[in-house]
Amino acid sequence: MEIFKPMNLQRDDQKKSAIETTEKIKCLIIGSGPAGYTAAIYAARANLKPVVYTGLQAGGQLTTTTEVDNYPGYPGGVTGPEMMEDFKKQAERFGAEVRFGIATAVDFSSKIHKVTIDENKIIEAESVIISTGATAKYLGLEAETKYAGMGVSACATCDGFFYREKDVAVVGGGDTAAEEATYLAGLCRKVYLIVRRDVLRASKTMQDKVANTSNIEILWEHQTVDLFGENGVEGVTLVKKKGTSAEEIVKIKIDGFFLAIGHTPNSEIFRKYLETDAVGYIKTIPGTSKTIVPGVFACGDVQDPHYRQAVTAAGSGCMAAIDAERYLSEMK
Ligand code: FAD
Ligand code: NAP
């Protein structure tokens, strides 16, 4: 039997059903990459009974790569997904609770921090560890998806080793591009730096480094339009001086194509309460994982414009859990 409800009652019910539950916990970890899972291992061992929300990409960025060869402890290398499964299992062994869900809003205005999950549940946490990572920017070409893991990379430190004595291109004109090009120049035969303007945005020091590296060639005023190759990247198609009377299509043979046009830290929902730099990286008190809000800590790529490696993310995850544990014991 259907029961008739007056309109105002229906609206009240709907409001209630928007937030279904509220749960009180000691330690909430947002994000399940190397930083989040390492924080979970330490927090669980410190009896903080951490709850980890994985976000859309359970396991983080490394689940999108094949071999990880530079993480200590895996002498034969390991695939990214396998490594992150190991991290998860280790966190769960000590009692961390890993749940699928996305933090959609936060309220850090009081001592108990409120985090909304999937728009329908509120977690009230005494401490919060933010480990939401950063996302590399791509040009938006279909070819980037087609050749993902087959010659396209957004991390020279991670993948440069696979291109020893080969020819590669780096796209971008900022400090990251200059740094990645210089790093790759130490491994590769030739590095093309594809710059869309006729100047670099990079600092003078980095520009000098690029200029003084003999196997880097800068392709000024070139824009990437496509990549080609049978079973992986074999070359890049560029437009030189686009939109001018001197416009020209240029094809260059390369084995690897590296994006270095910036990263977006996944810090959007926290920006109202936390300090970030101009790009959006969360600022922490130097040498710690503490943000400007007591009880809220940040670790991994979301607070790291410089290193962005699995091992540095894991290290900072450990720091965040230790900082959270000390904060909670001082609160007692
Ligand atoms: P991430 O791994 O980015 O994890 C972020 C987590 O936060 C994800 O689980 C995501 O789902 C979650 N999240 C985001 N927003 C929310 C939200 N609102 N709510 C809940 N959860 C959220 N580094 C190396 O050291 N060696 C390598 O060989 C290497 N190879 C790489 C290959 C590729 C293709 C890429 C992209 C990166 C590579 N890196 C490598 C870099 C490395 O992956 C990162 O430095 C590392 O993963 C950062 O860890 P993190 O925990 O800070 O963040
Ligand atoms: P960035 O400074 O924003 O530079 C991005 C570069 O990519 C710019 O040159 C930009 O070109 C180019 N670009 C953006 N979109 C593009 C597109 N669609 N096609 C082609 N090119 C494109 O980013 P970043 O280099 O990652 O640096 C981020 C911050 O970290 C900066 O503050 C930087 O100083 C800092 N950083 C410092 C160091 C260091 O000190 N050692 C190292 C790395 C990063 P335009 O110039 O034409 O806009």
CSV table of N, CA and C and ligand atoms in Angstrom, one decimal, residues 30-36 53-62 64-65 67-70 101-103 131-134 155 158-159 266 269 299-302 308-311 313, ligand 1:
chain,number,residue,atom,x,y,z
A,30,ILE,N,42.9,9.7,3.1
A,30,ILE,CA,42.2,9.9,1.8
A,30,ILE,C,43.2,9.6,0.7
A,31,GLY,N,43.0,8.5,0.0
A,31,GLY,CA,43.9,8.2,-1.1
A,31,GLY,C,44.6,6.9,-0.8
A,32,SER,N,44.8,6.1,-1.9
A,32,SER,CA,45.4,4.7,-1.7
A,32,SER,C,46.6,4.5,-2.6
A,33,GLY,N,47.4,5.5,-2.8
A,33,GLY,CA,48.7,5.3,-3.5
A,33,GLY,C,49.8,4.9,-2.4
A,34,PRO,N,51.1,5.0,-2.8
A,34,PRO,CA,52.1,4.6,-1.9
A,34,PRO,C,52.1,5.5,-0.6
A,35,ALA,N,51.7,6.7,-0.7
A,35,ALA,CA,51.7,7.6,0.5
A,35,ALA,C,50.5,7.1,1.4
A,36,GLY,N,49.3,6.9,0.9
A,36,GLY,CA,48.2,6.6,1.7
A,36,GLY,C,48.4,5.2,2.4
A,53,TYR,N,40.1,5.6,2.4
A,53,TYR,CA,39.2,5.7,1.2
A,53,TYR,C,40.1,5.7,-0.1
A,54,THR,N,39.8,4.8,-1.0
A,54,THR,CA,40.7,4.6,-2.1
A,54,THR,C,40.6,5.6,-3.2
A,55,GLY,N,39.5,6.3,-3.3
A,55,GLY,CA,39.3,7.2,-4.5
A,55,GLY,C,39.0,6.3,-5.7
A,56,LEU,N,38.9,7.0,-6.8
A,56,LEU,CA,38.5,6.3,-8.1
A,56,LEU,C,39.7,5.3,-8.5
A,57,GLN,N,40.9,5.7,-8.2
A,57,GLN,CA,42.1,5.0,-8.7
A,57,GLN,C,42.7,4.2,-7.5
A,58,ALA,N,42.0,3.1,-7.2
A,58,ALA,CA,42.5,2.3,-6.0
A,58,ALA,C,43.9,1.8,-6.3
A,59,GLY,N,44.9,2.1,-5.4
A,59,GLY,CA,46.3,1.8,-5.7
A,59,GLY,C,47.1,3.0,-6.3
A,60,GLY,N,46.4,4.0,-6.7
A,60,GLY,CA,47.1,5.2,-7.2
A,60,GLY,C,47.7,5.1,-8.6
A,61,GLN,N,48.6,6.0,-8.9
A,61,GLN,CA,49.1,6.2,-10.2
A,61,GLN,C,49.9,4.9,-10.7
A,62,LEU,N,50.5,4.2,-9.8
A,62,LEU,CA,51.4,3.1,-10.2
A,62,LEU,C,50.6,2.0,-10.8
A,64,THR,N,48.8,2.3,-13.2
A,64,THR,CA,48.7,2.5,-14.6
A,64,THR,C,50.0,2.2,-15.3
A,65,THR,N,51.0,1.7,-14.6
A,65,THR,CA,52.3,1.4,-15.2
A,65,THR,C,52.6,-0.1,-15.2
A,67,GLU,N,56.4,-2.0,-15.4
A,67,GLU,CA,57.5,-2.3,-14.5
A,67,GLU,C,57.8,-1.1,-13.6
A,68,VAL,N,58.0,-1.4,-12.3
A,68,VAL,CA,58.6,-0.4,-11.4
A,68,VAL,C,60.0,-1.0,-11.0
A,69,ASP,N,61.0,-0.3,-11.4
A,69,ASP,CA,62.3,-0.9,-11.2
A,69,ASP,C,63.1,-0.1,-10.2
A,70,ASN,N,62.6,1.0,-9.7
A,70,ASN,CA,63.4,1.8,-8.8
A,70,ASN,C,62.9,1.8,-7.3
A,101,GLY,N,35.7,4.5,-2.1
A,101,GLY,CA,34.9,5.7,-1.9
A,101,GLY,C,35.7,7.0,-2.2
A,102,ILE,N,35.0,8.1,-2.5
A,102,ILE,CA,35.7,9.3,-2.8
A,102,ILE,C,35.3,10.4,-1.8
A,103,ALA,N,36.3,11.1,-1.4
A,103,ALA,CA,36.0,12.3,-0.5
A,103,ALA,C,35.5,13.4,-1.4
A,131,SER,N,46.3,12.1,1.0
A,131,SER,CA,47.3,11.5,0.2
A,131,SER,C,46.7,11.3,-1.2
A,132,THR,N,46.2,12.4,-1.8
A,132,THR,CA,45.3,12.3,-3.0
A,132,THR,C,46.2,12.4,-4.3
A,133,GLY,N,47.5,12.6,-4.2
A,133,GLY,CA,48.3,12.5,-5.4
A,133,GLY,C,48.2,13.8,-6.3
A,134,ALA,N,48.9,13.6,-7.4
A,134,ALA,CA,48.8,14.7,-8.4
A,134,ALA,C,48.7,14.0,-9.8
A,155,CYS,N,56.9,10.7,-16.9
A,155,CYS,CA,57.9,10.6,-15.8
A,155,CYS,C,59.2,10.1,-16.3
A,158,CYS,N,61.1,7.8,-13.9
A,158,CYS,CA,60.5,6.5,-13.8
A,158,CYS,C,60.9,5.7,-15.1
A,159,ASP,N,60.8,6.2,-16.2
A,159,ASP,CA,60.9,5.4,-17.5
A,159,ASP,C,62.1,5.7,-18.3
A,266,ASN,N,45.8,16.9,-6.7
A,266,ASN,CA,44.4,16.7,-6.4
A,266,ASN,C,44.0,17.3,-5.1
A,269,ILE,N,39.3,20.0,-3.2
A,269,ILE,CA,38.3,20.1,-2.1
A,269,ILE,C,38.9,20.6,-0.8
A,299,CYS,N,50.6,14.2,2.6
A,299,CYS,CA,51.8,13.4,2.2
A,299,CYS,C,51.7,13.0,0.7
A,300,GLY,N,52.8,12.6,0.2
A,300,GLY,CA,52.9,12.2,-1.2
A,300,GLY,C,52.8,13.3,-2.2
A,301,ASP,N,52.5,13.0,-3.4
A,301,ASP,CA,52.5,13.9,-4.6
A,301,ASP,C,51.7,15.2,-4.4
A,302,VAL,N,50.6,15.1,-3.6
A,302,VAL,CA,49.7,16.2,-3.4
A,302,VAL,C,50.4,17.4,-2.7
A,308,ARG,N,58.0,13.7,-6.5
A,308,ARG,CA,56.9,12.8,-7.1
A,308,ARG,C,57.4,11.4,-7.5
A,309,GLN,N,57.9,10.7,-6.5
A,309,GLN,CA,58.3,9.3,-6.7
A,309,GLN,C,57.6,8.4,-5.7
A,310,ALA,N,57.5,7.2,-6.0
A,310,ALA,CA,56.8,6.3,-5.1
A,310,ALA,C,57.5,6.2,-3.7
A,311,VAL,N,58.8,6.2,-3.8
A,311,VAL,CA,59.5,6.0,-2.5
A,311,VAL,C,59.4,7.3,-1.7
A,313,ALA,N,56.9,9.4,-1.8
A,313,ALA,CA,55.5,9.4,-1.4
A,313,ALA,C,55.3,8.5,-0.1
B,1,FAD,P1,48.9,8.5,-6.1
B,1,FAD,O1,49.7,7.3,-6.4
B,1,FAD,O2,48.6,9.4,-7.2
B,1,FAD,O3,47.6,8.1,-5.3
B,1,FAD,C1,46.6,9.0,-5.1
B,1,FAD,C2,45.4,8.3,-4.5
B,1,FAD,O4,44.4,9.3,-4.1
B,1,FAD,C3,44.7,7.4,-5.5
B,1,FAD,O5,44.4,6.2,-4.9
B,1,FAD,C4,43.4,8.2,-5.8
B,1,FAD,O6,42.3,7.3,-6.2
B,1,FAD,C5,43.2,8.9,-4.5
B,1,FAD,N1,42.3,10.0,-4.5
B,1,FAD,C6,42.4,11.2,-5.3
B,1,FAD,N2,41.4,12.0,-5.0
B,1,FAD,C7,40.7,11.4,-4.0
B,1,FAD,C8,39.5,11.8,-3.3
B,1,FAD,N3,38.9,12.9,-3.6
B,1,FAD,N4,39.0,10.9,-2.4
B,1,FAD,C9,39.6,9.7,-2.2
B,1,FAD,N5,40.7,9.3,-2.8
B,1,FAD,C10,41.2,10.2,-3.7
B,1,FAD,N6,57.4,6.5,-9.3
B,1,FAD,C11,58.4,5.7,-9.0
B,1,FAD,O7,59.0,5.9,-8.0
B,1,FAD,N7,58.8,4.8,-9.9
B,1,FAD,C12,58.2,4.5,-11.1
B,1,FAD,O8,58.6,3.6,-11.8
B,1,FAD,C13,57.1,5.3,-11.4
B,1,FAD,N8,56.4,5.1,-12.6
B,1,FAD,C14,55.3,5.8,-12.8
B,1,FAD,C15,54.6,5.6,-14.0
B,1,FAD,C16,53.5,6.3,-14.3
B,1,FAD,C17,52.7,5.9,-15.6
B,1,FAD,C18,53.0,7.3,-13.4
B,1,FAD,C19,51.8,8.1,-13.8
B,1,FAD,C20,53.7,7.6,-12.3
B,1,FAD,C21,54.9,6.9,-12.0
B,1,FAD,N9,55.6,7.1,-10.8
B,1,FAD,C22,56.7,6.3,-10.5
B,1,FAD,C23,55.2,8.2,-9.9
B,1,FAD,C24,54.5,7.6,-8.7
B,1,FAD,O9,53.4,6.8,-9.2
B,1,FAD,C25,53.9,8.7,-7.8
B,1,FAD,O10,55.0,9.5,-7.4
B,1,FAD,C26,53.2,8.0,-6.6
B,1,FAD,O11,52.2,7.1,-7.0
B,1,FAD,C27,52.6,9.1,-5.7
B,1,FAD,O12,52.0,8.5,-4.7
B,1,FAD,P2,50.8,9.2,-3.9
B,1,FAD,O13,50.4,8.1,-2.9
B,1,FAD,O14,51.2,10.5,-3.4
B,1,FAD,O15,49.6,9.4,-4.9
